[in-house]
mmCIF file of N, CA and C in Angstrom:
data_model
loop_
_atom_site.group_PDB
_atom_site.id
_atom_site.type_symbol
_atom_site.label_atom_id
_atom_site.label_comp_id
_atom_site.label_asym_id
_atom_site.label_seq_id
_atom_site.Cartn_x
_atom_site.Cartn_y
_atom_site.Cartn_z
ATOM 1 N N MET A 176 -16.940 -26.977 -9.092
ATOM 2 C CA MET A 176 -16.920 -25.239 -9.824
ATOM 3 C C MET A 176 -16.561 -25.285 -11.222
ATOM 4 N N GLY A 177 -16.863 -25.201 -12.529
ATOM 5 C CA GLY A 177 -17.822 -25.108 -13.502
ATOM 6 C C GLY A 177 -16.568 -23.996 -14.534
ATOM 7 N N VAL A 178 -17.168 -24.097 -15.493
ATOM 8 C CA VAL A 178 -17.382 -22.524 -16.041
ATOM 9 C C VAL A 178 -17.919 -20.714 -15.276
ATOM 10 N N VAL A 179 -19.116 -21.443 -15.129
ATOM 11 C CA VAL A 179 -20.030 -20.466 -14.075
ATOM 12 C C VAL A 179 -19.456 -20.282 -13.117
ATOM 13 N N ALA A 180 -18.590 -20.496 -12.411
ATOM 14 C CA ALA A 180 -18.547 -20.436 -10.778
ATOM 15 C C ALA A 180 -16.994 -19.780 -10.958
ATOM 16 N N ASP A 181 -16.791 -20.074 -11.968
ATOM 17 C CA ASP A 181 -15.003 -19.041 -12.448
ATOM 18 C C ASP A 181 -15.216 -17.324 -12.579
ATOM 19 N N ARG A 182 -16.372 -17.459 -13.227
ATOM 20 C CA ARG A 182 -16.783 -16.651 -14.045
ATOM 21 C C ARG A 182 -16.502 -15.185 -13.382
ATOM 22 N N ASN A 183 -17.114 -15.349 -11.233
ATOM 23 C CA ASN A 183 -17.211 -14.526 -11.049
ATOM 24 C C ASN A 183 -15.941 -14.328 -10.305
ATOM 25 N N ARG A 184 -14.888 -14.023 -11.183
ATOM 26 C CA ARG A 184 -13.881 -13.785 -10.427
ATOM 27 C C ARG A 184 -13.128 -11.666 -10.508
ATOM 28 N N ALA A 185 -12.440 -11.433 -9.752
ATOM 29 C CA ALA A 185 -12.269 -10.331 -10.148
ATOM 30 C C ALA A 185 -11.948 -9.559 -11.832
ATOM 31 N N PRO A 186 -12.211 -8.897 -12.055
ATOM 32 C CA PRO A 186 -11.637 -7.952 -13.197
ATOM 33 C C PRO A 186 -10.220 -8.145 -13.009
ATOM 34 N N TYR A 187 -9.247 -7.708 -12.819
ATOM 35 C CA TYR A 187 -8.130 -7.986 -12.414
ATOM 36 C C TYR A 187 -7.194 -9.866 -13.073
ATOM 37 N N GLU A 188 -8.134 -10.008 -12.810
ATOM 38 C CA GLU A 188 -7.888 -11.940 -12.979
ATOM 39 C C GLU A 188 -8.038 -11.710 -14.287
ATOM 40 N N LEU A 189 -9.143 -11.293 -15.120
ATOM 41 C CA LEU A 189 -9.038 -11.721 -16.371
ATOM 42 C C LEU A 189 -8.573 -12.041 -17.329
ATOM 43 N N PRO A 190 -6.958 -12.422 -17.889
ATOM 44 C CA PRO A 190 -6.294 -12.449 -18.494
ATOM 45 C C PRO A 190 -6.500 -14.579 -17.775
ATOM 46 N N GLY A 191 -6.541 -14.785 -16.625
ATOM 47 C CA GLY A 191 -5.545 -15.462 -15.932
ATOM 48 C C GLY A 191 -7.594 -16.768 -16.495
ATOM 49 N N TRP A 192 -8.215 -16.013 -16.134
ATOM 50 C CA TRP A 192 -9.457 -16.351 -15.950
ATOM 51 C C TRP A 192 -10.091 -17.244 -18.088
ATOM 52 N N ILE A 193 -8.910 -16.708 -18.413
ATOM 53 C CA ILE A 193 -9.387 -16.220 -20.061
ATOM 54 C C ILE A 193 -7.941 -17.671 -20.443
ATOM 55 N N LYS A 194 -7.330 -17.987 -20.003
ATOM 56 C CA LYS A 194 -6.267 -18.217 -19.609
ATOM 57 C C LYS A 194 -6.988 -20.407 -19.672
ATOM 58 N N VAL A 195 -7.613 -19.979 -18.441
ATOM 59 C CA VAL A 195 -7.952 -21.237 -17.252
ATOM 60 C C VAL A 195 -9.265 -21.847 -18.299
ATOM 61 N N ILE A 196 -9.797 -20.731 -19.690
ATOM 62 C CA ILE A 196 -10.867 -21.523 -20.846
ATOM 63 C C ILE A 196 -10.170 -21.480 -21.336
ATOM 64 N N LYS A 197 -9.104 -21.772 -21.784
ATOM 65 C CA LYS A 197 -8.277 -22.089 -23.278
ATOM 66 C C LYS A 197 -8.035 -23.471 -22.840
ATOM 67 N N VAL A 198 -6.987 -23.931 -21.427
ATOM 68 C CA VAL A 198 -6.224 -25.721 -20.890
ATOM 69 C C VAL A 198 -8.484 -26.315 -21.001
ATOM 70 N N LYS A 199 -8.983 -25.859 -20.928
ATOM 71 C CA LYS A 199 -10.503 -26.301 -21.245
ATOM 72 C C LYS A 199 -10.463 -27.306 -21.658
ATOM 73 N N LYS A 200 -10.606 -25.636 -23.128
ATOM 74 C CA LYS A 200 -11.327 -25.594 -24.242
ATOM 75 C C LYS A 200 -9.960 -27.226 -24.435
ATOM 76 N N ASN A 201 -8.846 -26.920 -24.247
ATOM 77 C CA ASN A 201 -7.451 -28.137 -24.879
ATOM 78 C C ASN A 201 -7.509 -29.416 -24.533
ATOM 79 N N LYS A 202 -7.906 -28.943 -23.824
ATOM 80 C CA LYS A 202 -8.212 -30.767 -22.451
ATOM 81 C C LYS A 202 -10.234 -31.276 -23.423
ATOM 82 N N LEU A 203 -10.656 -30.576 -23.127
ATOM 83 C CA LEU A 203 -11.746 -30.736 -23.982
ATOM 84 C C LEU A 203 -10.926 -31.814 -25.829
ATOM 85 N N GLN A 204 -10.351 -31.290 -26.916
ATOM 86 C CA GLN A 204 -10.007 -31.101 -28.218
ATOM 87 C C GLN A 204 -9.157 -32.888 -28.200
ATOM 88 N N LYS A 205 -8.447 -32.398 -27.116
ATOM 89 C CA LYS A 205 -7.616 -33.753 -26.518
ATOM 90 C C LYS A 205 -8.534 -35.047 -26.081
ATOM 91 N N GLN A 206 -9.944 -34.903 -25.611
ATOM 92 C CA GLN A 206 -10.301 -36.224 -24.809
ATOM 93 C C GLN A 206 -10.989 -36.685 -26.952
ATOM 94 N N GLY A 207 -11.677 -37.750 -26.813
ATOM 95 C CA GLY A 207 -11.730 -38.650 -28.414
ATOM 96 C C GLY A 207 -13.227 -38.276 -27.575
ATOM 97 N N ARG A 208 -14.110 -38.497 -27.881
ATOM 98 C CA ARG A 208 -15.271 -37.589 -27.328
ATOM 99 C C ARG A 208 -15.518 -36.158 -27.610
ATOM 100 N N LYS A 209 -16.113 -36.136 -28.588
ATOM 101 C CA LYS A 209 -16.756 -34.064 -28.683
ATOM 102 C C LYS A 209 -18.192 -33.826 -27.407
ATOM 103 N N ASP A 210 -18.127 -33.126 -26.926
ATOM 104 C CA ASP A 210 -19.245 -32.504 -26.594
ATOM 105 C C ASP A 210 -18.894 -31.423 -26.675
ATOM 106 N N LEU A 211 -20.428 -31.336 -28.021
ATOM 107 C CA LEU A 211 -20.331 -30.074 -28.271
ATOM 108 C C LEU A 211 -20.624 -28.907 -27.624
ATOM 109 N N PHE A 212 -22.235 -29.704 -26.621
ATOM 110 C CA PHE A 212 -22.036 -28.501 -26.025
ATOM 111 C C PHE A 212 -20.886 -27.820 -24.712
ATOM 112 N N VAL A 213 -20.108 -28.475 -24.538
ATOM 113 C CA VAL A 213 -18.842 -28.262 -23.611
ATOM 114 C C VAL A 213 -18.843 -27.098 -24.459
ATOM 115 N N HIS A 214 -18.207 -27.402 -25.656
ATOM 116 C CA HIS A 214 -17.540 -26.977 -26.125
ATOM 117 C C HIS A 214 -17.881 -25.276 -26.305
ATOM 118 N N ALA A 215 -19.180 -25.566 -27.685
ATOM 119 C CA ALA A 215 -19.791 -24.176 -27.486
ATOM 120 C C ALA A 215 -20.031 -23.478 -26.202
ATOM 121 N N VAL A 216 -19.906 -24.254 -25.074
ATOM 122 C CA VAL A 216 -19.921 -23.049 -23.668
ATOM 123 C C VAL A 216 -18.893 -22.567 -23.528
ATOM 124 N N LEU A 217 -17.230 -22.874 -23.745
ATOM 125 C CA LEU A 217 -16.416 -23.291 -23.886
ATOM 126 C C LEU A 217 -16.102 -21.818 -24.139
ATOM 127 N N THR A 218 -16.084 -21.728 -25.765
ATOM 128 C CA THR A 218 -16.034 -21.212 -26.551
ATOM 129 C C THR A 218 -16.382 -19.599 -26.808
ATOM 130 N N HIS A 219 -18.156 -19.329 -26.296
ATOM 131 C CA HIS A 219 -18.809 -18.579 -25.756
ATOM 132 C C HIS A 219 -18.383 -17.806 -24.572
ATOM 133 N N ALA A 220 -17.222 -18.023 -23.725
ATOM 134 C CA ALA A 220 -17.122 -17.999 -22.338
ATOM 135 C C ALA A 220 -15.700 -17.108 -22.810
ATOM 136 N N LEU A 221 -15.382 -17.671 -23.991
ATOM 137 C CA LEU A 221 -13.635 -17.513 -24.192
ATOM 138 C C LEU A 221 -14.035 -15.880 -25.258
ATOM 139 N N SER A 222 -14.650 -16.110 -25.903
ATOM 140 C CA SER A 222 -15.652 -14.897 -26.858
ATOM 141 C C SER A 222 -15.431 -13.866 -25.725
ATOM 142 N N CYS A 223 -16.653 -13.797 -25.243
ATOM 143 C CA CYS A 223 -16.989 -12.926 -23.950
ATOM 144 C C CYS A 223 -16.016 -11.911 -22.896
ATOM 145 N N ALA A 224 -15.241 -13.595 -22.177
ATOM 146 C CA ALA A 224 -13.794 -12.923 -21.466
ATOM 147 C C ALA A 224 -13.513 -11.653 -22.408
ATOM 148 N N LYS A 225 -12.463 -12.366 -24.089
ATOM 149 C CA LYS A 225 -11.827 -11.824 -24.511
ATOM 150 C C LYS A 225 -12.894 -10.067 -24.557
ATOM 151 N N ARG A 226 -13.401 -10.501 -25.228
ATOM 152 C CA ARG A 226 -14.762 -8.619 -25.531
ATOM 153 C C ARG A 226 -13.784 -7.752 -24.142
ATOM 154 N N GLU A 227 -14.130 -8.822 -22.931
ATOM 155 C CA GLU A 227 -14.661 -7.670 -21.932
ATOM 156 C C GLU A 227 -13.825 -7.691 -21.433
ATOM 157 N N LEU A 228 -12.053 -7.556 -22.098
ATOM 158 C CA LEU A 228 -10.596 -7.713 -21.746
ATOM 159 C C LEU A 228 -10.234 -6.930 -22.746
ATOM 160 N N GLN A 229 -10.651 -7.023 -23.823
ATOM 161 C CA GLN A 229 -11.098 -5.462 -25.019
ATOM 162 C C GLN A 229 -11.036 -3.854 -24.749
ATOM 163 N N ARG A 230 -12.621 -4.790 -23.412
ATOM 164 C CA ARG A 230 -13.322 -3.133 -24.162
ATOM 165 C C ARG A 230 -12.477 -2.727 -22.113
ATOM 166 N N LYS A 231 -11.724 -3.784 -21.487
ATOM 167 C CA LYS A 231 -11.739 -2.271 -19.879
ATOM 168 C C LYS A 231 -9.878 -1.760 -20.655
ATOM 169 N N GLN A 232 -9.273 -2.772 -20.944
ATOM 170 C CA GLN A 232 -8.113 -2.449 -21.549
ATOM 171 C C GLN A 232 -8.838 -0.422 -22.989
ATOM 172 N N GLU A 233 -9.595 -1.086 -23.132
ATOM 173 C CA GLU A 233 -9.721 -0.194 -24.563
ATOM 174 C C GLU A 233 -9.612 1.094 -23.309
ATOM 175 N N GLU A 234 -10.762 0.934 -22.640
ATOM 176 C CA GLU A 234 -10.985 1.850 -21.211
ATOM 177 C C GLU A 234 -9.749 1.996 -20.693
ATOM 178 N N ARG A 235 -8.918 1.604 -19.777
ATOM 179 C CA ARG A 235 -7.485 2.365 -19.450
ATOM 180 C C ARG A 235 -6.265 3.007 -20.652
ATOM 181 N N ARG A 236 -6.247 2.769 -21.927
ATOM 182 C CA ARG A 236 -5.690 3.369 -22.809
ATOM 183 C C ARG A 236 -6.222 4.772 -23.192
ATOM 184 N N LEU A 237 -7.752 4.811 -22.785
ATOM 185 C CA LEU A 237 -8.455 6.267 -23.009
ATOM 186 C C LEU A 237 -8.346 6.901 -21.340
ATOM 187 N N LYS A 238 -8.557 6.552 -20.684
ATOM 188 C CA LYS A 238 -8.627 7.313 -19.488
ATOM 189 C C LYS A 238 -6.833 8.026 -18.825
ATOM 190 N N TRP A 239 -5.471 6.733 -19.666
ATOM 191 C CA TRP A 239 -4.409 7.374 -19.909
ATOM 192 C C TRP A 239 -4.150 8.252 -20.642
ATOM 193 N N GLN A 240 -4.557 8.149 -21.877
ATOM 194 C CA GLN A 240 -4.700 9.283 -22.562
ATOM 195 C C GLN A 240 -5.535 10.561 -22.427
ATOM 196 N N HIS A 241 -7.042 10.889 -20.958
ATOM 197 C CA HIS A 241 -7.234 11.970 -20.968
ATOM 198 C C HIS A 241 -6.272 12.279 -19.748
ATOM 199 N N CYS A 242 -5.432 11.702 -19.257
ATOM 200 C CA CYS A 242 -4.567 12.232 -18.486
ATOM 201 C C CYS A 242 -3.997 12.460 -19.313
ATOM 202 N N LEU A 243 -2.747 11.955 -19.557
ATOM 203 C CA LEU A 243 -1.778 12.603 -20.698
ATOM 204 C C LEU A 243 -2.341 13.941 -20.902
ATOM 205 N N SER A 244 -3.694 13.591 -22.046
ATOM 206 C CA SER A 244 -3.549 14.905 -22.435
ATOM 207 C C SER A 244 -3.876 16.035 -21.192
ATOM 208 N N GLU A 245 -4.959 16.194 -20.075
ATOM 209 C CA GLU A 245 -4.895 17.176 -19.827
ATOM 210 C C GLU A 245 -3.404 17.871 -18.675
ATOM 211 N N ASN A 246 -2.778 16.873 -18.295
ATOM 212 C CA ASN A 246 -1.112 16.786 -17.724
ATOM 213 C C ASN A 246 0.061 17.890 -18.421
ATOM 214 N N VAL A 247 -0.533 17.741 -20.281
ATOM 215 C CA VAL A 247 0.071 19.033 -20.889
ATOM 216 C C VAL A 247 -0.165 20.208 -21.061
ATOM 217 N N ASN A 248 -2.186 19.683 -21.160
ATOM 218 C CA ASN A 248 -2.840 21.247 -21.539
ATOM 219 C C ASN A 248 -2.498 22.531 -20.229
ATOM 220 N N SER A 249 -2.580 21.491 -18.870
ATOM 221 C CA SER A 249 -2.132 22.314 -18.001
ATOM 222 C C SER A 249 -0.863 23.387 -17.805
ATOM 223 N N GLU A 250 0.112 22.523 -18.428
ATOM 224 C CA GLU A 250 1.312 22.510 -18.292
ATOM 225 C C GLU A 250 1.433 24.213 -18.245
ATOM 226 N N VAL A 251 2.702 25.118 -17.500
ATOM 227 C CA VAL A 251 2.034 26.363 -17.911
ATOM 228 C C VAL A 251 3.547 26.789 -17.690
ATOM 229 N N PRO A 252 4.186 27.855 -18.338
ATOM 230 C CA PRO A 252 5.706 27.703 -18.476
ATOM 231 C C PRO A 252 5.709 28.861 -17.239
ATOM 232 N N VAL A 253 7.346 28.295 -16.910
ATOM 233 C CA VAL A 253 7.963 28.423 -15.608
ATOM 234 C C VAL A 253 9.105 29.302 -15.930
ATOM 235 N N GLU A 254 9.113 30.721 -15.306
ATOM 236 C CA GLU A 254 10.234 30.853 -16.407
ATOM 237 C C GLU A 254 11.264 30.653 -15.146
ATOM 238 N N PRO A 255 12.593 30.846 -15.720
ATOM 239 C CA PRO A 255 13.341 29.998 -15.453
ATOM 240 C C PRO A 255 13.837 31.547 -14.183
ATOM 241 N N LYS A 256 13.932 31.546 -12.192
ATOM 242 C CA LYS A 256 15.275 31.918 -11.790
ATOM 243 C C LYS A 256 16.318 33.121 -12.487
ATOM 244 N N GLN A 257 16.352 33.654 -12.606
ATOM 245 C CA GLN A 257 17.466 34.629 -12.906
ATOM 246 C C GLN A 257 18.579 34.507 -11.611
ATOM 247 N N ASN A 258 17.703 35.580 -10.863
ATOM 248 C CA ASN A 258 18.557 36.197 -9.230
ATOM 249 C C ASN A 258 19.184 34.503 -8.387
ATOM 250 N N PHE A 259 19.997 34.771 -8.674
ATOM 251 C CA PHE A 259 20.683 32.981 -8.138
ATOM 252 C C PHE A 259 22.142 33.588 -7.708
ATOM 253 N N ASP A 260 22.324 32.945 -6.659
ATOM 254 C CA ASP A 260 23.719 34.327 -6.074
ATOM 255 C C ASP A 260 24.747 33.217 -6.824
ATOM 256 N N SER A 261 25.680 33.365 -7.649
ATOM 257 C CA SER A 261 26.523 32.600 -8.317
ATOM 258 C C SER A 261 27.863 32.739 -7.127
ATOM 259 N N GLU A 262 28.308 33.029 -5.955
ATOM 260 C CA GLU A 262 29.005 33.020 -5.022
ATOM 261 C C GLU A 262 28.719 31.494 -4.067
ATOM 262 N N ILE A 263 27.289 31.739 -4.127
ATOM 263 C CA ILE A 263 27.576 30.641 -3.143
ATOM 264 C C ILE A 263 27.371 29.138 -3.606
ATOM 265 N N TYR A 264 26.795 29.357 -4.648
ATOM 266 C CA TYR A 264 26.996 27.882 -5.901
ATOM 267 C C TYR A 264 28.814 27.416 -6.159
ATOM 268 N N ARG A 265 29.291 28.499 -5.939
ATOM 269 C CA ARG A 265 30.644 28.505 -5.960
ATOM 270 C C ARG A 265 31.164 27.710 -4.532
ATOM 271 N N GLU A 266 30.823 28.169 -3.679
ATOM 272 C CA GLU A 266 31.306 27.776 -2.277
ATOM 273 C C GLU A 266 30.509 25.662 -2.104
ATOM 274 N N VAL A 267 29.212 26.282 -2.294
ATOM 275 C CA VAL A 267 28.715 24.372 -1.880
ATOM 276 C C VAL A 267 30.078 23.618 -3.170
ATOM 277 N N ASN A 268 30.088 24.290 -4.668
ATOM 278 C CA ASN A 268 30.700 23.039 -5.262
ATOM 279 C C ASN A 268 32.084 22.784 -5.213
ATOM 280 N N ALA A 269 32.337 23.959 -4.500
ATOM 281 C CA ALA A 269 33.741 23.904 -3.982
ATOM 282 C C ALA A 269 33.656 22.802 -2.141
ATOM 283 N N GLU A 270 32.453 23.083 -1.659
ATOM 284 C CA GLU A 270 32.405 20.985 -0.218
ATOM 285 C C GLU A 270 32.454 20.564 -0.700
ATOM 286 N N LEU A 271 31.244 19.973 -1.881
ATOM 287 C CA LEU A 271 31.523 18.959 -2.667
ATOM 288 C C LEU A 271 32.895 18.616 -3.158
ATOM 289 N N ASP A 272 33.093 19.398 -3.631
ATOM 290 C CA ASP A 272 34.451 18.893 -4.424
ATOM 291 C C ASP A 272 35.525 18.359 -3.680
ATOM 292 N N ARG A 273 35.793 19.040 -2.116
ATOM 293 C CA ARG A 273 36.211 18.339 -0.542
ATOM 294 C C ARG A 273 35.838 16.880 -0.353
ATOM 295 N N PHE A 274 34.650 17.010 -0.241
ATOM 296 C CA PHE A 274 33.757 16.106 0.397
ATOM 297 C C PHE A 274 34.435 14.696 -0.507
ATOM 298 N N MET A 275 34.252 14.900 -1.925
ATOM 299 C CA MET A 275 34.828 13.407 -2.478
ATOM 300 C C MET A 275 35.927 13.427 -2.846
ATOM 301 N N HIS A 276 37.140 14.950 -2.882
ATOM 302 C CA HIS A 276 38.081 14.300 -2.799
ATOM 303 C C HIS A 276 38.513 13.029 -1.924
ATOM 304 N N ASP A 277 37.719 13.803 0.125
ATOM 305 C CA ASP A 277 38.392 12.944 1.143
ATOM 306 C C ASP A 277 37.730 11.525 0.567
ATOM 307 N N LEU A 278 36.762 11.684 0.558
ATOM 308 C CA LEU A 278 36.103 10.400 -0.107
ATOM 309 C C LEU A 278 36.816 9.519 -0.317
ATOM 310 N N ASN A 279 36.905 9.742 -1.397
ATOM 311 C CA ASN A 279 38.072 8.933 -2.500
ATOM 312 C C ASN A 279 39.604 8.656 -1.842
ATOM 313 N N GLU A 280 40.048 9.750 -1.344
ATOM 314 C CA GLU A 280 41.676 8.752 -0.594
ATOM 315 C C GLU A 280 40.875 8.311 0.949
ATOM 316 N N CYS A 281 39.632 8.584 1.866
ATOM 317 C CA CYS A 281 39.196 7.662 2.683
ATOM 318 C C CYS A 281 39.527 6.161 1.663
ATOM 319 N N THR A 282 38.660 6.033 0.748
ATOM 320 C CA THR A 282 38.519 4.424 -0.114
ATOM 321 C C THR A 282 40.057 3.947 -0.573
ATOM 322 N N ARG A 283 41.155 4.887 -1.348
ATOM 323 C CA ARG A 283 41.852 4.165 -0.983
ATOM 324 C C ARG A 283 42.557 3.999 -0.281
ATOM 325 N N THR A 284 43.021 4.859 1.036
ATOM 326 C CA THR A 284 43.572 4.119 2.613
ATOM 327 C C THR A 284 43.390 2.283 2.310
ATOM 328 N N ARG A 285 42.053 2.904 2.021
ATOM 329 C CA ARG A 285 41.520 1.352 2.649
ATOM 330 C C ARG A 285 41.722 0.272 2.042
ATOM 331 N N LYS A 286 42.452 0.823 0.488
ATOM 332 C CA LYS A 286 42.313 -0.255 -0.777
ATOM 333 C C LYS A 286 44.182 -1.350 -0.299
ATOM 334 N N ASP A 287 44.832 -0.050 0.337
ATOM 335 C CA ASP A 287 46.243 -0.755 -0.063
ATOM 336 C C ASP A 287 46.252 -1.441 1.149
#
């Protein structure tokens, strides 16, 4: 399984790919002998993965920025409705108040 086999990961696993490369690079540095070829391959793979991750993050940022600007530009001012029946709202509020009062009494009797 080496670096080349791990490279075929899905794009959403790029941070994991970078972590794997860093771990392999750290293992190589902790070993007594230095293999410059492996070190060069890991360094190149790490820099490519970081560049790819930055590119994808920039694409996502631009996409979200574009979507947000479209939403802001497409907003049409909505005029508030002035034609409401205040009597209906009073009735609804009174019913809600009664319900909350009954609910409160019900929970009080349970606690006692």
